[in-house]
Coordinates of C-alpha atoms in Angstrom, one line a residue:
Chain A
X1 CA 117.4 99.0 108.8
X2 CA 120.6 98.3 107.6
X3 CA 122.1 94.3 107.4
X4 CA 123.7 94.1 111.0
X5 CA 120.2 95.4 112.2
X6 CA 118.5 93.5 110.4
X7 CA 120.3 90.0 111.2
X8 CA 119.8 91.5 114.9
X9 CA 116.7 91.5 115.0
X10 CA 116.0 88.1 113.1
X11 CA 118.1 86.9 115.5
X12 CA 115.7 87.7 118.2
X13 CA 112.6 87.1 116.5
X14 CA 114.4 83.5 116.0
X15 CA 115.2 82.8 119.4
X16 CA 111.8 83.8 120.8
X17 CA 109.6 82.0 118.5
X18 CA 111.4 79.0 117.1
X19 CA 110.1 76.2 119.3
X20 CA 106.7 77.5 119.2
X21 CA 106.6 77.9 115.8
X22 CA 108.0 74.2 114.7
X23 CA 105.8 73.0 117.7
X24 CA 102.9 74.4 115.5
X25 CA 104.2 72.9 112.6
X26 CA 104.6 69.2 114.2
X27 CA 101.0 69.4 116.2
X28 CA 99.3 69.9 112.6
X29 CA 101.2 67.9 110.4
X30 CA 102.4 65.2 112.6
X31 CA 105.7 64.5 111.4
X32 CA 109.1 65.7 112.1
X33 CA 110.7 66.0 108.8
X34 CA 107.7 67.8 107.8
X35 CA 107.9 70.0 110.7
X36 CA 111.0 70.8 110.2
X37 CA 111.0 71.8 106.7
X38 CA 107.7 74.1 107.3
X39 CA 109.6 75.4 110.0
X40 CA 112.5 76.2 107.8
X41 CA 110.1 77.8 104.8
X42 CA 108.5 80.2 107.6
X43 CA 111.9 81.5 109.1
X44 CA 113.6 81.9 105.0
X45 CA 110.0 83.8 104.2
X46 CA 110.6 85.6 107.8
X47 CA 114.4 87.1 107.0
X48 CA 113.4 88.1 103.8
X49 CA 110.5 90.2 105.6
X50 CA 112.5 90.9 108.6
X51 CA 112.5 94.8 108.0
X52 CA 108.8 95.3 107.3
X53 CA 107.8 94.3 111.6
X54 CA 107.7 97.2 113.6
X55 CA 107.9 94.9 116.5
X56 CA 108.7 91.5 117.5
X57 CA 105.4 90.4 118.3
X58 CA 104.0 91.7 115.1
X59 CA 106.6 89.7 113.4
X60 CA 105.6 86.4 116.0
X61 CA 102.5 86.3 114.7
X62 CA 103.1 86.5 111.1
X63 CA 105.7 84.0 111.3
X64 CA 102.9 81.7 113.0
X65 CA 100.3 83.1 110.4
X66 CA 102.7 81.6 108.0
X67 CA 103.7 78.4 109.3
X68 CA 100.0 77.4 110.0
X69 CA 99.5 78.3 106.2
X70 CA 102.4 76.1 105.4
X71 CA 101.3 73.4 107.2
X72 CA 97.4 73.2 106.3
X73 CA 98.7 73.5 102.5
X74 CA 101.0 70.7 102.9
X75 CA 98.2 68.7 104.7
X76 CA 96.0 69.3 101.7
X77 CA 99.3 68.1 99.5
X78 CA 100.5 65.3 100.9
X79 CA 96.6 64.0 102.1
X80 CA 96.7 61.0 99.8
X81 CA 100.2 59.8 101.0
X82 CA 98.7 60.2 104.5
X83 CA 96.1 57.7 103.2
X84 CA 98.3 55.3 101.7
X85 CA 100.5 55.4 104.5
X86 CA 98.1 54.3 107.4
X87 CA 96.9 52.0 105.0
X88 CA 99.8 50.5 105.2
X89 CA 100.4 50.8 109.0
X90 CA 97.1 48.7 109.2
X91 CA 98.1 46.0 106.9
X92 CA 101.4 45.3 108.4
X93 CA 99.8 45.4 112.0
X94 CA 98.2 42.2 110.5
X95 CA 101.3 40.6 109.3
X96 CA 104.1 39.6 111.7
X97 CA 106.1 42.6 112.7
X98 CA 109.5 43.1 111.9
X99 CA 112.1 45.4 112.6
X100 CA 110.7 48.2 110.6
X101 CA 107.0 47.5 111.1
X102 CA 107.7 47.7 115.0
X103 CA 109.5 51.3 114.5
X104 CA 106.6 52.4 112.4
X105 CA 103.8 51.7 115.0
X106 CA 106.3 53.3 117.8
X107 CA 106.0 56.2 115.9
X108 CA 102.2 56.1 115.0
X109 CA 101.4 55.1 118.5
X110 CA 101.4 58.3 120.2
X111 CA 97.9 58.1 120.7
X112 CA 97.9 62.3 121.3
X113 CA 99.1 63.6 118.0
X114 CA 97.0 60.7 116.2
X115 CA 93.9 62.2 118.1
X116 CA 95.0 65.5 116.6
X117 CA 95.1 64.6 113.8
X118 CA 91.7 63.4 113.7
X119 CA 90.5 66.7 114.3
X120 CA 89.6 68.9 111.4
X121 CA 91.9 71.7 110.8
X122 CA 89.6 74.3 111.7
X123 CA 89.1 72.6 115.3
X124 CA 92.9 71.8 115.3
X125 CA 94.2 75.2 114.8
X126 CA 92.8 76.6 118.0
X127 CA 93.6 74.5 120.1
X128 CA 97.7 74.1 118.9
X129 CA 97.5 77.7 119.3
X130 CA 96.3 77.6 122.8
X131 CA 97.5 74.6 124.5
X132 CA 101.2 74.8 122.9
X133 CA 101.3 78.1 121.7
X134 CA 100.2 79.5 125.2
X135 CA 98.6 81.9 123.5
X136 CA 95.1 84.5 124.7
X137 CA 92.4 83.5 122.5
X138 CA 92.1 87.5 121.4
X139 CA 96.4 86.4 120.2
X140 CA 94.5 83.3 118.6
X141 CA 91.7 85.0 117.4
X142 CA 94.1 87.8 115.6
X143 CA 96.3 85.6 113.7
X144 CA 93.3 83.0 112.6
X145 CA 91.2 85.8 111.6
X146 CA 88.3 84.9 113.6
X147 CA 86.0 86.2 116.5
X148 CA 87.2 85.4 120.4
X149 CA 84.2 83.7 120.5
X150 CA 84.9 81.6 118.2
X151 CA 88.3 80.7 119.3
X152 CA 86.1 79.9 122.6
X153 CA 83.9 77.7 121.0
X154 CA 86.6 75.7 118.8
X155 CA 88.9 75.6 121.9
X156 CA 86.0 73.8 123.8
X157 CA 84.9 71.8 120.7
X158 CA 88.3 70.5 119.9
X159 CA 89.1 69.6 123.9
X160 CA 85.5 68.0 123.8
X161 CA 86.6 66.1 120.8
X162 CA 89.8 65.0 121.4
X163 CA 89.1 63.9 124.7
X164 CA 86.8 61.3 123.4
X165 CA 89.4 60.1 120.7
X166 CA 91.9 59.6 123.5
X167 CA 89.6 58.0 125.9
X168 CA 88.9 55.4 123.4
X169 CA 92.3 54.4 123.1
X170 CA 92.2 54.5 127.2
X171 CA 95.0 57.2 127.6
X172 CA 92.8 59.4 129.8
X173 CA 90.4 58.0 132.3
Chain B
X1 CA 72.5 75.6 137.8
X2 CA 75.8 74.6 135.9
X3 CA 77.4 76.8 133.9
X4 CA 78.1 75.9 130.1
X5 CA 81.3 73.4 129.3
X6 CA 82.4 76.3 126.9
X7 CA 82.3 78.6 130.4
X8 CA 84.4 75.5 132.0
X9 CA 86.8 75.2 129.2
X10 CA 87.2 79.3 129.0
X11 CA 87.5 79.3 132.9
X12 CA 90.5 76.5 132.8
X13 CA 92.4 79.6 130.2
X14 CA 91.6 82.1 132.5
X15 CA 89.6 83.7 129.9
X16 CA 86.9 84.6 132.5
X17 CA 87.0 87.6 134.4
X18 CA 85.3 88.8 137.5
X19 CA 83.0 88.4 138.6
X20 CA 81.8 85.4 136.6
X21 CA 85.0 83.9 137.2
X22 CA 84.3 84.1 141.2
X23 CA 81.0 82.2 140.8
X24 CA 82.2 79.6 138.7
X25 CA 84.9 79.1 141.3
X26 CA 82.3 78.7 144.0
X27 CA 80.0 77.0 141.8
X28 CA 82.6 74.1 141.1
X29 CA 83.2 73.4 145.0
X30 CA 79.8 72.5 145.2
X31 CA 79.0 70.6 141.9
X32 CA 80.8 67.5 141.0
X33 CA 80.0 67.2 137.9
X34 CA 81.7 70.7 136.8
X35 CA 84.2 69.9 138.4
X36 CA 84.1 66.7 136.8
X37 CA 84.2 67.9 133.1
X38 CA 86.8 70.8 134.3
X39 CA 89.2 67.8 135.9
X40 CA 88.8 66.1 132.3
X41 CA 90.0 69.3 130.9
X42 CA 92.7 69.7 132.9
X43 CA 93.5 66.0 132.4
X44 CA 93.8 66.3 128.8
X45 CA 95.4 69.6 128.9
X46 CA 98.6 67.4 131.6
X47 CA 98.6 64.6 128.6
X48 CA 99.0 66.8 125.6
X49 CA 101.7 68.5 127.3
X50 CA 103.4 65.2 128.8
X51 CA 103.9 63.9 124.5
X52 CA 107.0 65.0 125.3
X53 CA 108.5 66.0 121.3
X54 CA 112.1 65.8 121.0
X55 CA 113.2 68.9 118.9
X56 CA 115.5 68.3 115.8
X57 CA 119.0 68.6 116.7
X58 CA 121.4 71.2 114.6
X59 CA 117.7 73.0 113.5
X60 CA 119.4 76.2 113.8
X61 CA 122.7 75.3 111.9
X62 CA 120.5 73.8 108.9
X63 CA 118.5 76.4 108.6
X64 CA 121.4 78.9 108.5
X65 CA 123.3 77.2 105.9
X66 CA 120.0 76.9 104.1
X67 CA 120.2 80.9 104.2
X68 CA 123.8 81.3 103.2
X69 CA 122.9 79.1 100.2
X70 CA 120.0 81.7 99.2
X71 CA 122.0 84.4 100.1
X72 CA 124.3 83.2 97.1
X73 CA 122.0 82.3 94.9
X74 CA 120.1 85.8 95.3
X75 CA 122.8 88.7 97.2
X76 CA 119.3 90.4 98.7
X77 CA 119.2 87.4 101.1
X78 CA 122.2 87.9 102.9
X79 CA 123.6 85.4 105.7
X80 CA 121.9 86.1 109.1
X81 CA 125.1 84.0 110.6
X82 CA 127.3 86.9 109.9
X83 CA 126.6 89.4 113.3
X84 CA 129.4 92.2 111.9
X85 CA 129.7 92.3 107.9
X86 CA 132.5 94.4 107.0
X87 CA 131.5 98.0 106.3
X88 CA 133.1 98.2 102.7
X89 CA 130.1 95.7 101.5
X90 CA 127.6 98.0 102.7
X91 CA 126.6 100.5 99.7
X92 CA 127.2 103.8 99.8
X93 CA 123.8 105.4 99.8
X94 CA 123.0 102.9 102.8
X95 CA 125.6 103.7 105.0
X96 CA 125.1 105.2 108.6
X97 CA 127.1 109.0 109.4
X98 CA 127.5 110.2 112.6
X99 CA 127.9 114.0 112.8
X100 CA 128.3 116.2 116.0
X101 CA 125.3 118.2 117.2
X102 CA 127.7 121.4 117.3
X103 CA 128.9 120.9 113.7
X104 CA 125.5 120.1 112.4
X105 CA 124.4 123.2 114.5
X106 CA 126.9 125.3 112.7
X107 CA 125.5 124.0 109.4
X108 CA 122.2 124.7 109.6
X109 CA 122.9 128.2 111.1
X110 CA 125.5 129.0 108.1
X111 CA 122.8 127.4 105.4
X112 CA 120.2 129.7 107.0
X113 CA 122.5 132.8 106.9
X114 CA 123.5 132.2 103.0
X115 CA 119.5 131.6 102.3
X116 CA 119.2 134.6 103.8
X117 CA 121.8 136.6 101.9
X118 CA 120.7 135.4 98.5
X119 CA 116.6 136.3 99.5
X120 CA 118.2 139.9 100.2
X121 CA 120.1 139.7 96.7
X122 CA 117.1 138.3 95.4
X123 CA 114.8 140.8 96.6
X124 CA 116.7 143.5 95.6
X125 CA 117.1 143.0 92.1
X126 CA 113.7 142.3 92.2
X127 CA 113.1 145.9 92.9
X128 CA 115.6 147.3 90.6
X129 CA 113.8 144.9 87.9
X130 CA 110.4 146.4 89.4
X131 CA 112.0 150.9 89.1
X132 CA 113.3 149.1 85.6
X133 CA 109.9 148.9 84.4
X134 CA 108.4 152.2 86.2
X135 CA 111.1 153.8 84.4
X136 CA 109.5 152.8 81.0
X137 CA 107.0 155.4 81.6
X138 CA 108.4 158.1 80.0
X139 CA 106.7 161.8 80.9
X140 CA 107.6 164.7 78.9
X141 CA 108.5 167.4 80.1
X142 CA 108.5 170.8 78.8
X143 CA 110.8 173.4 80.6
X144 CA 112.1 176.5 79.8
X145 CA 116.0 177.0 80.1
X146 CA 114.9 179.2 83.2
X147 CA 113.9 176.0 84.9
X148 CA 116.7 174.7 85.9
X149 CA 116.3 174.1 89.1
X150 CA 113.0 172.0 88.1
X151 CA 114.7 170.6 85.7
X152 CA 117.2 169.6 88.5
X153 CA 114.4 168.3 90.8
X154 CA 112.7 166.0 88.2
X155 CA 116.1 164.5 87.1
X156 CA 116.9 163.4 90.8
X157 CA 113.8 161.8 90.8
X158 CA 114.5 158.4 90.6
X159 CA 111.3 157.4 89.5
X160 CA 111.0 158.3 86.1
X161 CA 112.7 158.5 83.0
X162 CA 112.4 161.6 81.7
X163 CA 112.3 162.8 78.5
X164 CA 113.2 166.7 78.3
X165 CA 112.7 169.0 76.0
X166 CA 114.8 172.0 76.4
X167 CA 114.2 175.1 74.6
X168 CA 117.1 177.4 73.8
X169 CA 117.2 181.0 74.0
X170 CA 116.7 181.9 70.5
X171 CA 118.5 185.2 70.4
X172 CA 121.7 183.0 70.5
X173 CA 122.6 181.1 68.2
X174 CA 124.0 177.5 68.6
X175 CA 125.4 175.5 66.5
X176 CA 124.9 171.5 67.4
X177 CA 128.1 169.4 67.2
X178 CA 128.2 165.9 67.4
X179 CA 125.4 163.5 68.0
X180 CA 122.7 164.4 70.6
X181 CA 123.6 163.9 74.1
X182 CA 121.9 163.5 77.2
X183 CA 122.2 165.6 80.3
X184 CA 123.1 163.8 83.4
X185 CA 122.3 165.8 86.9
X186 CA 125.8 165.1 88.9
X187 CA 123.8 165.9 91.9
X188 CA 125.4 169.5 92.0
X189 CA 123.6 171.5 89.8
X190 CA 126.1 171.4 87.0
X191 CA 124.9 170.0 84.1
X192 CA 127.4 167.9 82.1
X193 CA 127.0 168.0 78.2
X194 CA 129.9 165.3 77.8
X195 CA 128.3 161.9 77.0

């Protein structure tokens, strides 16, 4: 494949798969900038590769291979600042809110990716994969590296889960 | 009886085929309850979707200028950005020829003619090289000068060399001048003494 071919064609792997994949990216780690940069990481990693896909979907699933590795190693990374940080969300929901307070719980307060983030990675995972990926859970089960029955059961656990986080916070009736 | 919630939550995925799929169907218009759980499914399903999640604006043009920066740093990385480089940075050994079918035709025929030619070549002095080494075996021959026209025979043979001994008349007498010389058959029946 020579250069034009292979800009080409990450051209089109690109446009296909670059919402899903910083979708993916955002559902696990819950943050934009972090999302973003994941994102970014996967599709450098992906150019360099671009000529080893024999097709697009082949390359689709790497890329989201990747960025879930990406993201569950920066979740493992950046765990303790995750810590300190609601921490501190809860202690300044105490204390009169300012400016920057008020901005802070606007961003923690969507109750859906706080839910999701709740669930543990391995329940997580699926479920991104189906509900925003809109992915077949023999896709899911293919990039994970698991059984279709067990992207069945974690699909069902994680909705079971999650709908009970959220209906605490009274989101779903 | 109900089917499991992992059925429901398959079912909602259409990742239930027939003909389970047509009893759950049924079975939900006449159990609440399934229905129930499969509404709460569904529900969630609506509300994960409706987090609406604004995606970062200029993505694309930061990630691109990310690449030209690596593509600096480290030439193997080019710039994606750039759809048409210019041919002269493309190596040699990479680069794309287009050659007619009728001209590439012509060459293979012309390759195959001259691999031809040189097996013939190479065949043939493979024989010569093959008479070369019969003619190694030498036979001797002894014939009277009233053999000539064995003598002729055996020379015209081209498969031996021959080593003749000839055995003049000896009510003559000959005088040998010179060195020793062979005789060489010139196909007529003459035999040539000159060397």
């Amino acid at each position: 494949m020579n250069r034009e071919d292979r800009t080409l064609e990450f051209h089109r792997v690109y446009k296909d798969t670059f919402r899903l994949i910083y979708v993916i990216a955002y559902r696990i780690t819950g943050k934009t900038e972090s999302a973003e940069e994941l994102s970014q990481e996967a599709f450098i990693k992906l150019y360099e590769r671009i000529t080893q896909f024999s097709d697009a979907d082949q390359a689709k699933y790497w890329l989201i291979r990747v960025v879930k590795n990406l993201a569950l190693n920066h979740e493992k990374r950046k765990g303790r600042e995750i810590k300190a940080y609601s921490k501190f969300l809860n202690s300044a929901k105490q204390t009169e809110e300012s400016g920057e307070a008020s901005f802070m719980k606007k961003e923690m307060s969507k109750a859906v990716q706080q839910a999701l983030n709740k669930l543990k990675p391995n329940l997580r995972m699926p479920l991104v994969l189906k509900e925003y990926g809109e992915l077949s859970y023999k896709e899911i089960a293919s990039i994970l590296g698991i059984s279709e029955g067990n992207v069945k059961v974690r699909v069902w656990r994680a909705r079971e889960i999650l709908g009970d986080l959220i209906r605490e916070d009274g989101y779903v009736s | 009886m109900c089917p499991d919630k992992q059925l429901l939550s398959a079912y909602m995925d259409k990742e239930i085929e027939e003909p389970v799929r047509r009893r759950v169907t049924e079975h939900l218009g006449q159990c609440d309850t399934c229905a129930g759980v499969l509404k709460s499914y569904e529900q969630l399903h609506s509300r994960l979707l409706d987090d609406t999640m604004a995606f970062p604006p200029f993505f694309e043009t930061r990630l691109f200028e990310i690449l030209k920066e690596k593509s600096v740093r480290n030439p193997s990385v080019r710039n994606p950005s750039v759809r048409y480089p210019s041919v002269g940075y493309v190596p040699v050994w990479r680069r794309k020829i287009f050659v007619p079918v009728p001209v590439l035709a012509f060459a293979m025929i012309l390759v195959m003619v001259l691999a031809m030619g040189i097996t013939v070549v190479s065949l043939k002095n493979t024989k010569g090289n093959s008479i070369a080494v019969n003619r190694q075996e030498v036979i001797p021959v002894k014939l009277t000068i009233s053999d000539l026209e064995e003598l002729t025979r055996l020379l015209q043979s081209d498969t031996y060399v021959l080593e003749v001994d000839m055995q003049l008349p000896k009510d003559h007498n000959f005088s040998i001048i010179g060195e020793p010389v062979l005789i060489r058959d010139n196909g007529g029946g003459v035999y040539d003494l000159r060397p």
